[in-house]
Coordinates of C-alpha atoms and ligand atoms in Angstrom, one line a residue:
M1261 CA 65.4 141.1 180.8
P1262 CA 66.9 140.3 177.4
S1263 CA 67.0 143.2 175.0
T1264 CA 64.6 143.4 172.1
L1265 CA 65.5 142.4 168.6
P1266 CA 65.9 145.1 165.9
L1267 CA 63.2 145.5 163.2
G1268 CA 63.9 144.3 159.7
D1269 CA 62.5 142.5 156.7
P1270 CA 61.1 139.0 157.2
V1271 CA 63.4 136.1 156.4
P1272 CA 61.9 133.7 153.8
A1273 CA 61.0 130.3 155.3
D1274 CA 63.8 128.5 153.3
G1275 CA 66.4 131.0 154.7
G1276 CA 67.5 131.9 151.1
F1277 CA 69.6 135.0 150.4
P1278 CA 68.9 137.8 148.0
A1279 CA 70.5 137.1 144.6
T1280 CA 73.2 139.9 145.0
V1281 CA 74.4 138.2 148.2
A1282 CA 74.4 134.7 146.7
Q1283 CA 76.4 136.1 143.8
A1284 CA 79.0 137.6 146.1
L1285 CA 79.7 134.4 148.0
P1286 CA 82.2 132.6 145.6
A1287 CA 84.6 135.6 145.7
R1288 CA 84.6 135.3 149.5
A1289 CA 85.5 131.6 149.6
E1290 CA 89.0 132.2 151.0
A1291 CA 88.1 135.0 153.4
P1292 CA 87.7 134.2 157.1
F1293 CA 84.4 132.5 158.1
G1294 CA 83.2 132.3 161.7
L1295 CA 80.6 130.3 163.6
Y1296 CA 79.0 131.7 166.7
V1297 CA 77.1 129.2 168.8
H1298 CA 74.8 130.7 171.4
I1299 CA 74.0 128.8 174.6
P1300 CA 71.2 130.8 176.2
F1301 CA 71.3 129.5 179.7
C1302 CA 72.5 130.9 183.0
S1303 CA 72.0 129.7 186.6
V1304 CA 71.3 133.2 187.8
R1305 CA 70.5 136.4 185.8
C1306 CA 73.1 139.1 186.6
G1307 CA 71.5 142.5 187.4
Y1308 CA 73.4 144.3 184.6
C1309 CA 72.9 141.8 181.8
D1310 CA 70.5 142.2 178.9
F1311 CA 71.9 139.2 176.9
N1312 CA 69.4 136.7 175.5
T1313 CA 69.8 134.2 178.2
Y1314 CA 67.4 132.3 180.5
T1315 CA 67.5 130.7 183.9
A1316 CA 65.7 127.3 184.3
E1317 CA 62.9 129.2 186.0
D1318 CA 62.2 131.7 183.2
L1319 CA 62.8 129.3 180.3
G1320 CA 59.1 128.1 180.4
P1321 CA 57.6 125.2 178.4
G1322 CA 58.7 124.2 174.9
A1323 CA 62.5 124.3 175.4
S1324 CA 64.9 122.6 177.7
Q1325 CA 68.7 122.5 178.3
V1326 CA 68.6 118.8 177.6
S1327 CA 67.1 119.0 174.1
Y1328 CA 68.9 122.2 173.2
P1329 CA 72.1 120.6 171.7
D1330 CA 70.0 118.6 169.2
T1331 CA 68.0 121.7 168.3
L1332 CA 71.2 123.7 167.8
I1333 CA 72.7 120.9 165.6
S1334 CA 69.5 121.1 163.5
E1335 CA 70.3 124.7 162.7
L1336 CA 73.8 123.8 161.7
V1337 CA 72.3 121.2 159.3
F1338 CA 69.9 123.9 158.0
A1339 CA 72.8 126.3 157.5
R1340 CA 74.7 123.8 155.5
E1341 CA 71.6 123.3 153.3
V1342 CA 71.0 127.0 152.8
L1343 CA 74.6 127.6 151.8
E1344 CA 74.5 124.7 149.3
K1345 CA 71.3 126.0 147.8
M1346 CA 72.8 129.4 147.4
G1347 CA 75.7 128.0 145.5
A1348 CA 78.2 129.0 148.2
P1349 CA 81.6 127.3 147.8
E1350 CA 83.0 124.9 150.4
R1351 CA 84.2 127.2 153.2
P1352 CA 85.6 125.7 156.4
F1353 CA 85.3 127.7 159.5
S1354 CA 88.4 129.7 160.5
T1355 CA 87.0 130.5 164.0
V1356 CA 84.3 129.1 166.3
F1357 CA 83.0 130.8 169.4
F1358 CA 80.6 129.4 171.9
G1359 CA 79.1 132.3 173.9
G1360 CA 76.1 132.9 176.0
G1361 CA 74.6 132.7 178.4
T1362 CA 76.9 130.3 180.1
P1363 CA 78.0 127.6 177.6
T1364 CA 79.7 125.5 180.3
L1365 CA 76.3 125.0 182.0
L1366 CA 76.0 122.3 179.3
P1367 CA 78.1 119.2 180.0
P1368 CA 81.4 119.5 178.2
E1369 CA 80.6 116.3 176.3
E1370 CA 77.6 118.1 174.8
L1371 CA 79.7 121.1 173.8
A1372 CA 82.1 118.6 172.2
R1373 CA 79.2 116.9 170.4
I1374 CA 78.0 120.2 168.9
L1375 CA 81.6 121.1 167.8
T1376 CA 82.1 117.7 166.2
R1377 CA 78.9 118.0 164.2
A1378 CA 80.0 121.5 163.0
R1379 CA 83.3 120.1 161.9
E1380 CA 81.6 117.2 160.0
L1381 CA 79.2 119.6 158.3
F1382 CA 81.5 122.5 157.4
G1383 CA 85.1 121.5 158.2
F1384 CA 87.5 123.7 160.1
R1385 CA 90.7 125.3 158.8
P1386 CA 93.8 123.6 160.1
D1387 CA 94.7 126.6 162.4
A1388 CA 91.1 127.3 163.4
E1389 CA 90.7 129.3 166.7
I1390 CA 87.9 127.6 168.7
T1391 CA 86.8 129.3 171.9
T1392 CA 84.2 128.7 174.6
E1393 CA 83.2 131.2 177.2
A1394 CA 83.1 129.7 180.7
N1395 CA 82.1 130.4 184.2
P1396 CA 85.2 129.8 186.4
D1397 CA 83.1 127.6 188.8
T1398 CA 82.4 125.1 186.0
I1399 CA 86.0 124.4 184.9
T1400 CA 87.8 121.5 186.4
D1401 CA 90.9 119.6 185.1
A1402 CA 88.5 117.0 183.7
T1403 CA 86.3 119.6 182.0
A1404 CA 89.2 121.4 180.4
Q1405 CA 90.6 118.1 179.2
V1406 CA 87.3 117.1 177.5
L1407 CA 87.1 120.5 175.8
A1408 CA 90.7 120.4 174.6
E1409 CA 90.3 116.8 173.2
A1410 CA 87.2 117.9 171.3
G1411 CA 89.3 120.6 169.5
F1412 CA 88.7 123.7 171.6
T1413 CA 91.9 125.9 171.6
R1414 CA 90.9 128.7 173.9
L1415 CA 88.9 129.4 177.1
S1416 CA 87.4 132.8 177.8
L1417 CA 86.7 133.0 181.5
G1418 CA 84.2 135.5 183.0
M1419 CA 86.3 136.8 185.8
Q1420 CA 84.8 140.3 185.8
S1421 CA 86.5 141.4 189.1
A1422 CA 88.6 140.0 191.9
V1423 CA 86.9 142.1 194.6
P1424 CA 84.0 140.3 196.4
H1425 CA 81.8 143.4 196.9
V1426 CA 82.1 144.3 193.2
L1427 CA 81.2 140.8 192.2
G1428 CA 78.3 141.0 194.6
T1429 CA 77.0 144.2 192.9
L1430 CA 77.3 142.5 189.6
D1431 CA 75.3 139.5 191.0
R1432 CA 78.2 137.3 189.9
T1433 CA 78.1 134.1 192.0
H1434 CA 81.4 132.5 191.1
D1435 CA 84.1 132.1 193.8
P1436 CA 87.1 134.4 192.8
A1437 CA 89.5 131.6 194.0
N1438 CA 88.0 129.4 191.2
V1439 CA 89.4 131.7 188.5
E1440 CA 92.9 130.6 189.4
R1441 CA 91.9 127.0 189.5
A1442 CA 90.2 127.3 186.1
V1443 CA 93.2 129.0 184.6
H1444 CA 95.5 126.2 185.8
A1445 CA 93.1 123.6 184.5
A1446 CA 93.0 125.3 181.1
R1447 CA 96.8 125.6 180.9
A1448 CA 97.3 121.9 181.9
A1449 CA 95.0 121.0 179.0
G1450 CA 96.9 123.2 176.6
L1451 CA 94.2 125.8 176.1
Q1452 CA 94.9 129.5 175.6
V1453 CA 93.3 131.7 178.3
S1454 CA 91.4 134.9 178.0
L1455 CA 89.9 136.8 181.0
D1456 CA 86.9 139.1 180.8
L1457 CA 86.9 142.1 183.2
I1458 CA 84.3 144.8 183.8
S1459 CA 85.3 148.2 185.1
G1460 CA 83.1 151.0 186.6
T1461 CA 80.7 148.9 188.6
P1462 CA 78.8 151.2 191.0
G1463 CA 80.7 151.3 194.2
E1464 CA 84.0 150.1 192.7
S1465 CA 86.9 152.3 193.7
L1466 CA 90.0 152.9 191.6
E1467 CA 91.9 150.7 194.0
D1468 CA 89.4 148.0 193.6
W1469 CA 89.9 148.1 189.9
R1470 CA 93.7 148.1 190.4
T1471 CA 93.3 144.9 192.5
S1472 CA 91.3 143.2 189.8
L1473 CA 93.8 144.1 187.1
E1474 CA 96.7 142.9 189.2
H1475 CA 95.0 139.7 190.1
A1476 CA 94.3 139.1 186.4
V1477 CA 97.8 139.8 185.2
A1478 CA 99.2 137.6 188.0
L1479 CA 97.4 134.7 186.3
A1480 CA 99.4 135.3 183.1
P1481 CA 96.6 135.1 180.6
D1482 CA 97.2 135.4 176.9
H1483 CA 94.4 137.9 176.4
I1484 CA 92.2 140.2 178.5
S1485 CA 89.0 141.9 177.5
A1486 CA 88.3 144.9 179.8
Y1487 CA 85.0 146.6 179.1
S1488 CA 83.5 149.5 180.9
L1489 CA 80.1 148.7 182.4
I1490 CA 77.2 150.0 180.3
I1491 CA 73.9 150.3 182.0
E1492 CA 71.2 148.8 179.7
E1493 CA 67.6 150.0 179.9
G1494 CA 65.3 147.5 181.4
T1495 CA 67.9 145.7 183.5
A1496 CA 67.6 145.3 187.3
M1497 CA 70.7 147.4 187.7
A1498 CA 69.2 150.3 185.7
S1499 CA 66.2 150.2 187.9
K1500 CA 68.4 150.3 191.1
I1501 CA 70.2 153.3 189.7
K1502 CA 67.0 155.1 188.9
R1503 CA 65.7 154.4 192.4
G1504 CA 68.9 155.7 193.9
V1505 CA 69.8 152.3 195.4
L1506 CA 73.1 152.3 193.4
P1507 CA 75.1 155.3 192.3
D1508 CA 75.1 156.1 188.5
I1509 CA 78.1 155.4 186.3
D1510 CA 80.6 158.3 186.3
P1511 CA 82.3 158.9 182.9
D1512 CA 85.4 160.5 184.6
D1513 CA 85.8 157.4 186.8
Q1514 CA 85.5 155.2 183.7
A1515 CA 88.2 157.2 182.0
D1516 CA 90.6 157.0 185.0
K1517 CA 90.0 153.3 185.0
Y1518 CA 90.8 152.9 181.3
L1519 CA 94.1 154.8 181.8
L1520 CA 94.9 152.4 184.7
T1521 CA 94.0 149.4 182.6
D1522 CA 96.4 150.5 179.8
E1523 CA 99.1 151.1 182.4
V1524 CA 98.8 147.9 184.4
L1525 CA 98.2 145.6 181.4
G1526 CA 100.9 147.3 179.3
A1527 CA 103.5 146.8 182.2
A1528 CA 102.6 143.1 182.1
G1529 CA 103.2 142.8 178.4
L1530 CA 99.5 142.9 177.3
T1531 CA 99.1 145.5 174.6
W1532 CA 95.9 146.9 173.1
Y1533 CA 94.8 145.7 169.6
E1534 CA 91.2 146.9 170.0
V1535 CA 90.1 149.7 172.4
S1536 CA 88.9 147.2 175.0
N1537 CA 91.0 144.1 174.1
F1538 CA 94.6 143.4 175.1
S1539 CA 96.9 140.5 174.1
T1540 CA 100.4 139.2 174.7
S1541 CA 101.1 139.0 171.0
V1542 CA 99.6 139.1 167.5
A1543 CA 99.1 135.3 167.7
T1544 CA 96.9 135.6 170.9
R1545 CA 94.5 138.2 169.6
S1546 CA 90.9 137.0 169.3
E1547 CA 90.6 136.2 165.6
H1548 CA 86.9 135.6 166.0
N1549 CA 86.3 139.1 167.3
L1550 CA 88.6 140.6 164.8
N1551 CA 86.5 139.1 162.1
Y1552 CA 83.4 140.8 163.4
W1553 CA 85.3 144.1 163.5
L1554 CA 86.8 143.6 160.0
D1555 CA 83.4 142.9 158.5
S1556 CA 84.0 139.2 157.7
D1557 CA 81.2 136.6 157.4
W1558 CA 79.9 134.5 160.2
W1559 CA 76.9 132.3 160.9
G1560 CA 75.3 132.8 164.3
A1561 CA 73.4 129.7 165.5
G1562 CA 71.0 129.8 168.4
P1563 CA 68.1 131.9 169.6
G1564 CA 68.6 135.6 169.1
A1565 CA 72.0 135.0 167.3
H1566 CA 73.0 137.4 164.6
S1567 CA 74.6 136.4 161.3
H1568 CA 76.4 138.3 158.5
M1569 CA 77.1 137.1 154.9
A1570 CA 78.3 139.6 152.2
G1571 CA 76.4 142.6 153.6
L1572 CA 73.3 140.7 154.6
R1573 CA 72.6 140.6 158.3
W1574 CA 69.9 138.5 159.9
W1575 CA 68.9 137.5 163.4
N1576 CA 67.1 134.6 164.9
V1577 CA 63.9 134.5 166.9
K1578 CA 64.7 135.2 170.5
H1579 CA 63.0 132.6 172.7
P1580 CA 64.5 129.1 172.8
A1581 CA 60.9 127.6 172.5
A1582 CA 60.1 129.6 169.4
Y1583 CA 63.6 128.8 168.0
A1584 CA 63.0 125.0 168.6
Q1585 CA 59.5 125.2 167.1
R1586 CA 60.8 126.9 163.9
L1587 CA 63.5 124.4 163.3
S1588 CA 61.3 121.3 164.1
S1589 CA 58.9 122.5 161.4
G1590 CA 61.8 122.8 158.9
A1591 CA 61.6 126.6 158.7
T1592 CA 64.4 129.1 159.2
P1593 CA 64.9 130.3 162.7
G1594 CA 65.6 133.8 161.2
H1595 CA 63.3 136.5 162.5
G1596 CA 64.4 139.6 160.6
R1597 CA 67.1 140.7 158.2
E1598 CA 68.5 143.8 156.4
L1599 CA 70.9 144.5 153.6
L1600 CA 73.3 147.2 154.8
A1601 CA 73.0 150.4 152.9
D1602 CA 76.3 151.8 151.4
A1603 CA 76.4 154.8 153.8
D1604 CA 75.9 152.5 156.8
K1605 CA 78.7 150.1 155.6
T1606 CA 81.0 153.1 155.2
L1607 CA 80.4 154.4 158.6
E1608 CA 80.8 151.0 160.2
H1609 CA 84.1 150.5 158.4
L1610 CA 85.3 153.8 159.8
M1611 CA 84.1 153.3 163.3
L1612 CA 85.3 149.7 163.7
R1613 CA 88.7 150.1 162.1
L1614 CA 89.4 153.2 164.2
R1615 CA 89.0 151.1 167.3
L1616 CA 91.8 148.8 166.2
A1617 CA 95.5 149.4 167.0
D1618 CA 96.2 148.7 163.3
G1619 CA 94.0 151.8 162.6
L1620 CA 92.2 153.0 159.6
D1621 CA 94.0 152.9 156.2
V1622 CA 92.9 156.3 154.9
A1623 CA 93.6 155.6 151.2
G1624 CA 91.7 152.3 151.5
F1625 CA 88.7 154.1 153.1
N1626 CA 88.7 156.8 150.5
A1627 CA 88.7 154.2 147.7
L1628 CA 85.7 152.2 149.1
P1629 CA 83.1 151.7 146.4
E1630 CA 80.4 152.1 149.1
L1631 CA 81.8 155.6 149.8
R1632 CA 81.6 156.6 146.2
R1633 CA 78.1 155.2 145.7
S1634 CA 76.8 156.9 148.7
Q1635 CA 78.5 160.1 147.7
G1636 CA 80.2 160.4 151.0
E1637 CA 83.1 162.8 151.6
K1638 CA 86.6 161.4 151.5
I1639 CA 88.9 161.9 154.6
S1640 CA 91.2 164.8 153.9
R1641 CA 94.8 165.2 154.9
K1642 CA 93.7 168.4 156.7
S1643 CA 91.1 166.6 159.0
V1644 CA 93.7 163.9 159.9
Q1645 CA 96.3 166.6 160.7
A1646 CA 93.7 168.4 162.9
L1647 CA 93.3 165.2 165.0
V1648 CA 97.0 164.8 165.2
H1649 CA 97.3 168.4 166.5
D1650 CA 94.6 167.6 169.1
G1651 CA 96.6 164.6 170.3
L1652 CA 93.9 162.1 169.2
I1653 CA 95.7 160.4 166.3
E1654 CA 99.2 159.1 166.3
E1655 CA 101.5 161.4 164.4
G1656 CA 103.9 158.7 163.1
A1657 CA 101.2 156.4 161.7
A1658 CA 99.4 159.3 160.0
Q1659 CA 102.5 159.9 157.8
P1660 CA 102.1 158.6 154.2
S1661 CA 104.2 155.5 153.4
N1662 CA 104.5 153.0 150.6
A1663 CA 102.0 150.6 152.3
H1664 CA 99.6 153.4 153.3
P1665 CA 99.9 156.3 150.8
Q1666 CA 97.6 158.5 152.8
G1667 CA 98.7 157.2 156.2
R1668 CA 96.7 155.5 158.9
A1669 CA 94.5 156.9 161.6
V1670 CA 95.6 155.2 164.8
L1671 CA 94.1 156.4 168.1
T1672 CA 96.4 157.8 170.8
L1673 CA 95.7 156.8 174.4
R1674 CA 93.7 160.0 174.7
G1675 CA 92.0 159.2 171.4
R1676 CA 90.9 155.8 172.7
L1677 CA 89.0 157.6 175.4
L1678 CA 87.3 159.7 172.8
A1679 CA 86.9 157.2 170.0
D1680 CA 83.3 158.1 169.2
A1681 CA 84.2 161.8 168.9
V1682 CA 87.1 161.0 166.6
T1683 CA 84.7 158.9 164.4
R1684 CA 82.3 161.8 164.3
R1685 CA 85.0 164.1 163.1
L1686 CA 86.1 161.8 160.3
A1687 CA 82.6 160.5 159.3
P1688 CA 81.7 161.2 155.7
Ligands
SF4_3197 S1 76.5 135.0 183.5 FE1 76.8 136.4 181.7 S2 75.2 136.0 180.3 FE2 74.6 135.0 182.2 S3 73.3 136.6 183.2 FE3 75.4 136.9 184.0 S4 76.3 138.4 182.5 FE4 74.4 137.6 181.6

């Protein structure tokens, strides 16, 4: 079952921004700008998933996969009009990410058509990173070629595991052998490759996880996202755990698997740049995700998609039928919105930067206008030193330098396991 949307203030029918947000846009013209395109369809709902996605069976009347690309394009047109009305400067996208759901359930020509329309409406920066998520079963040489010719630069494959019984518990239906085929097809088309893995599935042993990691690195991807499984309320897997059909998640097992992840990926030349994300170089990091973590602006198109512009967040209505109905009547698909409070912005800045290998610039944090306005406490040298002493923050990075006069807070390997606790200790 898809998760519920947050509460918030209503979005005006014309999608307009508060005056303070509109006034902030010209100064952000050169900053990164992302487009997220949500494709809310899956052939089967995986038992652990609470994403806003629908099988053909639970889609119901008023929406269809066939009409969806046109509906989505109508939101892109709407977005362009809103930004023009708000006086926003021309701002080509620096990153585009098609996620889901399973974007590659749509024919690649349809993904290409959506991308082409986005380019016509907004433009892309010359070095734009353009990714689509893909189910390994759906990628052939021909598909990858169509995607590359349309301008996609990167394929993110939902591998999850290389072990059949683990894939079975996750309800993943793809054939593990197809991951290799999909990687070769992507490479032949000149696309970068990222693999998504999930650790800690009930019943997965440490050796199972090692097998998945080793299979993944043998495919020589540019990037790996390795997330620990989180059991979301309301999912089929949560219900199985409650009923004792599956064992519960074990935090110690998750920690052991994280250490193994760092060891195996590190030995293969994939180093962490965010707690759960590893890349072969700076050039192969996911710029799109970095922009989320660095508080940049992005427009999220599609049902349930979230957007952020200059401190304003909003999210679209969730069901594809309601989404299509809003857009066909010329109204915003936005369901709710909020202007982030200074204290929330400060805490997010701390939490998200701490998760990055580049770490938190302490002087930059202490100088945040939002910290001053919310009368939050600055980070003291003493609190950083205490974390260094506890082995949670890197000693070298914490030293003051010309570039970072109060040092940086960079998590150690142990610190990465306890990132939330470190955030709490530094929180204003
Ligand atoms: S394929 Fe992905 S989005 Fe679709 S149900 Fe499974 S986990 Fe969720």
